[in-house]
PDB file of C-alpha atoms in Angstrom:
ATOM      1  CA  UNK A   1      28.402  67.239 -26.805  1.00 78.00           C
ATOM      2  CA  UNK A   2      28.227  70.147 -24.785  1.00 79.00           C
ATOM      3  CA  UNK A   3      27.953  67.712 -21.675  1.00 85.00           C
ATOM      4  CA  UNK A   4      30.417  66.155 -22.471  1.00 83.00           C
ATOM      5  CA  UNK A   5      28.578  62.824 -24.073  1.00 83.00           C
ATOM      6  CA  UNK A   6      29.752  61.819 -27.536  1.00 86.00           C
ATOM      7  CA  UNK A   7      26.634  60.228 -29.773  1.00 86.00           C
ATOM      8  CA  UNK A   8      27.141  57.336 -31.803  1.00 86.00           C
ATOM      9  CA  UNK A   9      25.794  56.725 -35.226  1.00 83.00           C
ATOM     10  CA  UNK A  10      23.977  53.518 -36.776  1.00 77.00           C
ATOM     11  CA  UNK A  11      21.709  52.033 -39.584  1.00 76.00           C
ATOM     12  CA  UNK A  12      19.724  50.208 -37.402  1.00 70.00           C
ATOM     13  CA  UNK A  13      16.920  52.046 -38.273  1.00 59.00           C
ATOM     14  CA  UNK A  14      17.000  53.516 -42.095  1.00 55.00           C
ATOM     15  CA  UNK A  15      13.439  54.661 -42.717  1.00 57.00           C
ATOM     16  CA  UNK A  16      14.809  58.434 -43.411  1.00 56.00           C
ATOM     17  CA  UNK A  17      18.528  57.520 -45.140  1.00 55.00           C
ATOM     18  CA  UNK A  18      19.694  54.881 -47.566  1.00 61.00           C
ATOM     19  CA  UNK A  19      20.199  51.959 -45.188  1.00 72.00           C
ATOM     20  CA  UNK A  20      24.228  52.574 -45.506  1.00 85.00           C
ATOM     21  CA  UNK A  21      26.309  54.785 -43.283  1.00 89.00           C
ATOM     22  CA  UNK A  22      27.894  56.915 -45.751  1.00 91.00           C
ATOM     23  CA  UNK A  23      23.783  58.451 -45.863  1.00 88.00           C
ATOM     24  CA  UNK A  24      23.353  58.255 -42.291  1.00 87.00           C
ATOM     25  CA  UNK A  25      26.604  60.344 -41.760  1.00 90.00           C
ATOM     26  CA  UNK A  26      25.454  63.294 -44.740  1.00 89.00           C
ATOM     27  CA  UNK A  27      21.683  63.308 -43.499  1.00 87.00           C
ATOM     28  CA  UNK A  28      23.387  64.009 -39.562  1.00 88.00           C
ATOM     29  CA  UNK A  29      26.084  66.518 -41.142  1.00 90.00           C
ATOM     30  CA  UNK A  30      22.914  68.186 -43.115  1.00 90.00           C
ATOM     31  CA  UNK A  31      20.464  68.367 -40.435  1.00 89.00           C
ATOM     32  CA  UNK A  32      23.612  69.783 -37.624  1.00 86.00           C
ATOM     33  CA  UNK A  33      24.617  72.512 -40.429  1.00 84.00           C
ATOM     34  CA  UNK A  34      20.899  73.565 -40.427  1.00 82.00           C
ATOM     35  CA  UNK A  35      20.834  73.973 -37.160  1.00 83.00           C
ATOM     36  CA  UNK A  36      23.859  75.393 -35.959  1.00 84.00           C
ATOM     37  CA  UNK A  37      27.033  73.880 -38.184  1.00 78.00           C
ATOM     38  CA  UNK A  38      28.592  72.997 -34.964  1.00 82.00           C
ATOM     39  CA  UNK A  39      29.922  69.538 -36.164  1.00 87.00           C
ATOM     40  CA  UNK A  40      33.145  69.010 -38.936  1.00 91.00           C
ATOM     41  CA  UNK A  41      33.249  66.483 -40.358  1.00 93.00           C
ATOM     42  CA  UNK A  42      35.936  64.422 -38.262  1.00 94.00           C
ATOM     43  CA  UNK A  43      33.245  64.068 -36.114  1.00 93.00           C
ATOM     44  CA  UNK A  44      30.915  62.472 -37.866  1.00 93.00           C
ATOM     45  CA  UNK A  45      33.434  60.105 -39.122  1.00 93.00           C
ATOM     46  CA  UNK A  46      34.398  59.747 -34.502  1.00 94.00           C
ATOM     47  CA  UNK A  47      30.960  59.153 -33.869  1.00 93.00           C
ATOM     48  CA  UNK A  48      30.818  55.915 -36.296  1.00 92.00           C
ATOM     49  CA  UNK A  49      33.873  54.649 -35.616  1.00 92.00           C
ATOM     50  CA  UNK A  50      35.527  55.402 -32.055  1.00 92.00           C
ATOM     51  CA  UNK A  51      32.734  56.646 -30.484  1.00 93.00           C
ATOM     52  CA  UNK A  52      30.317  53.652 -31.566  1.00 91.00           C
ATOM     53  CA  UNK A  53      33.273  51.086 -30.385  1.00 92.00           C
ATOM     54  CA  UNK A  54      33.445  52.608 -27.353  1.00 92.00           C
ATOM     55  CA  UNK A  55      29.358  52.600 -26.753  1.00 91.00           C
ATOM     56  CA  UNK A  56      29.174  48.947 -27.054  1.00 90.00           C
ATOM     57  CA  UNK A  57      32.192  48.248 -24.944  1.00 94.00           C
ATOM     58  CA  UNK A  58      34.062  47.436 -28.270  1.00 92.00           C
ATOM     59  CA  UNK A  59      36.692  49.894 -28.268  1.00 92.00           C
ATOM     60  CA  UNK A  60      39.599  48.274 -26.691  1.00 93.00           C
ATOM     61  CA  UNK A  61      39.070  45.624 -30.050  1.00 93.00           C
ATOM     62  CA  UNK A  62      37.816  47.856 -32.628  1.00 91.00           C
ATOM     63  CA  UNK A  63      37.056  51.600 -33.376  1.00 91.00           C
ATOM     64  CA  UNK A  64      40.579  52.798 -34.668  1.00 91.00           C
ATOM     65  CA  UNK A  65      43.612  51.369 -36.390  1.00 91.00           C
ATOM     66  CA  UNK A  66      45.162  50.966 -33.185  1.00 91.00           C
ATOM     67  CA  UNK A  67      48.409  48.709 -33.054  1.00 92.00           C
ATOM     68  CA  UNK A  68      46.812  45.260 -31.191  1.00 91.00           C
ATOM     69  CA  UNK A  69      43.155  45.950 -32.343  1.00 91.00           C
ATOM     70  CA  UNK A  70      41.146  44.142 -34.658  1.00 91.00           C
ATOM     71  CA  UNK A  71      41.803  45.289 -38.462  1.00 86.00           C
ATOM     72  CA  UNK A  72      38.415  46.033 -39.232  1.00 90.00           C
ATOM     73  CA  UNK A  73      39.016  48.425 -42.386  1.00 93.00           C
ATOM     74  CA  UNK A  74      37.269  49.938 -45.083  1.00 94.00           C
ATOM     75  CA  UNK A  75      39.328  51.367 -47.978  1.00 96.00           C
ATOM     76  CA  UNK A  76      37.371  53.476 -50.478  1.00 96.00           C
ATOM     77  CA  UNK A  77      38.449  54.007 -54.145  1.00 96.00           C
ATOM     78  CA  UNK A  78      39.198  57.912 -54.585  1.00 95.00           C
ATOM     79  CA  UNK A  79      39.694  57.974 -58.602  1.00 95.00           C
ATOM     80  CA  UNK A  80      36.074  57.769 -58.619  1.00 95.00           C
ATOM     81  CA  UNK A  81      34.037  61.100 -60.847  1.00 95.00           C
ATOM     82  CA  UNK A  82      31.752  61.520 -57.434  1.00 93.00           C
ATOM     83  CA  UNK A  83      34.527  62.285 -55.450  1.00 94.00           C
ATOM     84  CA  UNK A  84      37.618  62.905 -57.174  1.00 95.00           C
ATOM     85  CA  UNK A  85      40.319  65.244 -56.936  1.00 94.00           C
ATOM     86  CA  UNK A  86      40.311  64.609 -53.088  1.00 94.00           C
ATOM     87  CA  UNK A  87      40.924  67.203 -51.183  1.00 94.00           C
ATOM     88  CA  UNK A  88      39.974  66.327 -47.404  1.00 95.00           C
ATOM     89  CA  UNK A  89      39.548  62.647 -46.802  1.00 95.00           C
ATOM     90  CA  UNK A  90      37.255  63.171 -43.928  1.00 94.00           C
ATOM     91  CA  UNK A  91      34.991  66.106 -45.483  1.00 94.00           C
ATOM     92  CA  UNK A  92      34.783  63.456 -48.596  1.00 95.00           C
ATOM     93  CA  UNK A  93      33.583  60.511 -46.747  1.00 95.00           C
ATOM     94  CA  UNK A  94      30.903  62.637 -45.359  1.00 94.00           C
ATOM     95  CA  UNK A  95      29.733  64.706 -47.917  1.00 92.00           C
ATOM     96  CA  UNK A  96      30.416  62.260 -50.861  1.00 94.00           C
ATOM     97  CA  UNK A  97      31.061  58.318 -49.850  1.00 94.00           C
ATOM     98  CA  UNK A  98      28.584  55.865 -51.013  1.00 93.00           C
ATOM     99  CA  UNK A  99      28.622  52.654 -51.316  1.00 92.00           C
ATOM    100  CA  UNK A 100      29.523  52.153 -54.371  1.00 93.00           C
ATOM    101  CA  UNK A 101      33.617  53.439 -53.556  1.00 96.00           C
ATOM    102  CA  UNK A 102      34.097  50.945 -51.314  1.00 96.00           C
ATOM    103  CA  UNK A 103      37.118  48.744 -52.882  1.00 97.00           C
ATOM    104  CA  UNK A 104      37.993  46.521 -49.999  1.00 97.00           C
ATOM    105  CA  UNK A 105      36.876  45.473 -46.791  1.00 95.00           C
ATOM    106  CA  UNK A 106      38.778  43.432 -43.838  1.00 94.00           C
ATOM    107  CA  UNK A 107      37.020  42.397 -41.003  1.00 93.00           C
ATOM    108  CA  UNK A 108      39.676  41.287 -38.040  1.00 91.00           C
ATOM    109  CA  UNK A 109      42.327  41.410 -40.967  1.00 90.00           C
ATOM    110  CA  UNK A 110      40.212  38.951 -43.372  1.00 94.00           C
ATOM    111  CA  UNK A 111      39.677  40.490 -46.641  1.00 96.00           C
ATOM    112  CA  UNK A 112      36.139  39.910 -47.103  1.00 95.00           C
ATOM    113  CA  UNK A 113      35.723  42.525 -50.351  1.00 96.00           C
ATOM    114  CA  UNK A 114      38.252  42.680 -53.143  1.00 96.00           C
ATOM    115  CA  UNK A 115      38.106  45.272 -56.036  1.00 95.00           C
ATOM    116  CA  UNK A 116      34.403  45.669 -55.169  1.00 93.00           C
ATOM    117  CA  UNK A 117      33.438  42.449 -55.217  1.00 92.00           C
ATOM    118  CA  UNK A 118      32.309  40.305 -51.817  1.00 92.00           C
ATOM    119  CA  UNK A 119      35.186  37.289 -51.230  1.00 95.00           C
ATOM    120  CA  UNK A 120      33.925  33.319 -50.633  1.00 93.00           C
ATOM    121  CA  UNK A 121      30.489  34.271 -51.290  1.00 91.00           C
ATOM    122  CA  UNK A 122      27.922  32.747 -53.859  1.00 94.00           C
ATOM    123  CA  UNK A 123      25.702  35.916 -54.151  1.00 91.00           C
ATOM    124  CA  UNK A 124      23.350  34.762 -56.161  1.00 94.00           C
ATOM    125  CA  UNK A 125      22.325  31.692 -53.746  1.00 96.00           C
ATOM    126  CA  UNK A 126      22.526  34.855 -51.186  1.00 93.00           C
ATOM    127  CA  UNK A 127      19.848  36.512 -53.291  1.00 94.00           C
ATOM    128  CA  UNK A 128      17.437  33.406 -53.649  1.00 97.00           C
ATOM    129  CA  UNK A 129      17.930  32.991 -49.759  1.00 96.00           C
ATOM    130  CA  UNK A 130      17.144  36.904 -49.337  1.00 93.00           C
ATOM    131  CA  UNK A 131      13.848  36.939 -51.604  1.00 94.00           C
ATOM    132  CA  UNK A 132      12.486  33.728 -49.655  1.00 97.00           C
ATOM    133  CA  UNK A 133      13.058  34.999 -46.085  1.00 95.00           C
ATOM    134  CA  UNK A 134      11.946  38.580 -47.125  1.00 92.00           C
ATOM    135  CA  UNK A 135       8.413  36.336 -48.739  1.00 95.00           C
ATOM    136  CA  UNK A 136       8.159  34.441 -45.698  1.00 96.00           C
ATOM    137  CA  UNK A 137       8.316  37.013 -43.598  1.00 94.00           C
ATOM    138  CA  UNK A 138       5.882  39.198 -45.161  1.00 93.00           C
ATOM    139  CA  UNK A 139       3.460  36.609 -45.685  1.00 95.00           C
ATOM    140  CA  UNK A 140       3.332  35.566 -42.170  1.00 96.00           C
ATOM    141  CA  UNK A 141       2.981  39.264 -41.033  1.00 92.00           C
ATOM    142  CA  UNK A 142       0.916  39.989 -44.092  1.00 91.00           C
ATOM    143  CA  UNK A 143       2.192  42.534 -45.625  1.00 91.00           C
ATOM    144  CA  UNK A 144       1.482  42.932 -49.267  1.00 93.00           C
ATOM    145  CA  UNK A 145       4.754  43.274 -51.295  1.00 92.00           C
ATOM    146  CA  UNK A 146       3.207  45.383 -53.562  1.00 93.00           C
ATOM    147  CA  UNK A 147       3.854  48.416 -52.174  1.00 88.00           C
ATOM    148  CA  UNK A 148       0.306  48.652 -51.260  1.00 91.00           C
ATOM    149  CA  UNK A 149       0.993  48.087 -47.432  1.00 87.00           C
ATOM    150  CA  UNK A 150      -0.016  51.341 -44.782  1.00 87.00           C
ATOM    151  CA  UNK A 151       0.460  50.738 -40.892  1.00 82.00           C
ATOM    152  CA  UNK A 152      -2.585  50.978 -39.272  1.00 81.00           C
ATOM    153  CA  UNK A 153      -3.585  53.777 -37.329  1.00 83.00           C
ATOM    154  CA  UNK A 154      -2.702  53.733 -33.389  1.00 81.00           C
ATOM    155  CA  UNK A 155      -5.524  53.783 -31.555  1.00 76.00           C
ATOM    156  CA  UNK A 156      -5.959  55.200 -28.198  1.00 63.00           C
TER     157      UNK A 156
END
């Protein structure tokens, strides 16, 4: 930041975090306050948002709720025990969110999750799907699902 570059935040890769960006954000938040505490947490909440848009070339459609832009929105329940009385909405989302708030979702102004539940989608056909590719894929690469699998060593 100091040069004047913003970083971006994904879950891409979740070996260290849940798999879910309200954990990516807290483990970046945690790990910047043990270094030097340089970051609020408005940040954090820029760099997964506007400053991801604008890394993919995204952010004239997405990024902000920007009169014109996609309505890609994520509205998180704050009467919640984990997070309520709610003090700062950005410092919450950081240090508290999980997935488990989230109360609705639009994607380009499509309400795709109502009351925390997905809309239009037969989730337990999703599951069966899920469990077979996951199978197939771990056969073919055989990998044990037992929990039994270690990557080999890299040799040199």
């Amino acid at each position: 930041m100091a040069a004047g570059l913003r970083p971006t935040l994904s879950t891409d890769d979740v070996p260290s975090v849940g798999g879910d960006m309200f954990s990516t954000m807290r483990t970046a938040f945690a790990v910047q306050r043990g270094l030097d505490g340089g970051l609020r947490s408005r940040d954090l909440l820029e760099f997964t948002t506007v400053d991801a848009a604008r890394s993919c070339g995204l952010d004239a459609r997405t990024g902000s709720i920007t009169p014109g832009k996609d309505a890609d929105i994520i509205l998180l329940r704050t009467d919640d025990p984990t997070v309520f009385p709610v003090t700062d909405p950005a410092a919450t989302v950081v240090s508290a969110g999980h997935p488990g708030l989230v109360d609705t979702v639009l994607v380009a102004g499509r309400v795709v999750k109502r009351d925390g539940v997905l809309v239009g989608v037969d989730l337990p056909a999703l599951r069966t799907r899920l469990l077979e590719s996951r199978n197939r894929v771990a056969a073919a690469a055989g990998v044990p699902l037992d929990g039994t699998w270690r990557p080999r060593p890299v040799s040199d």
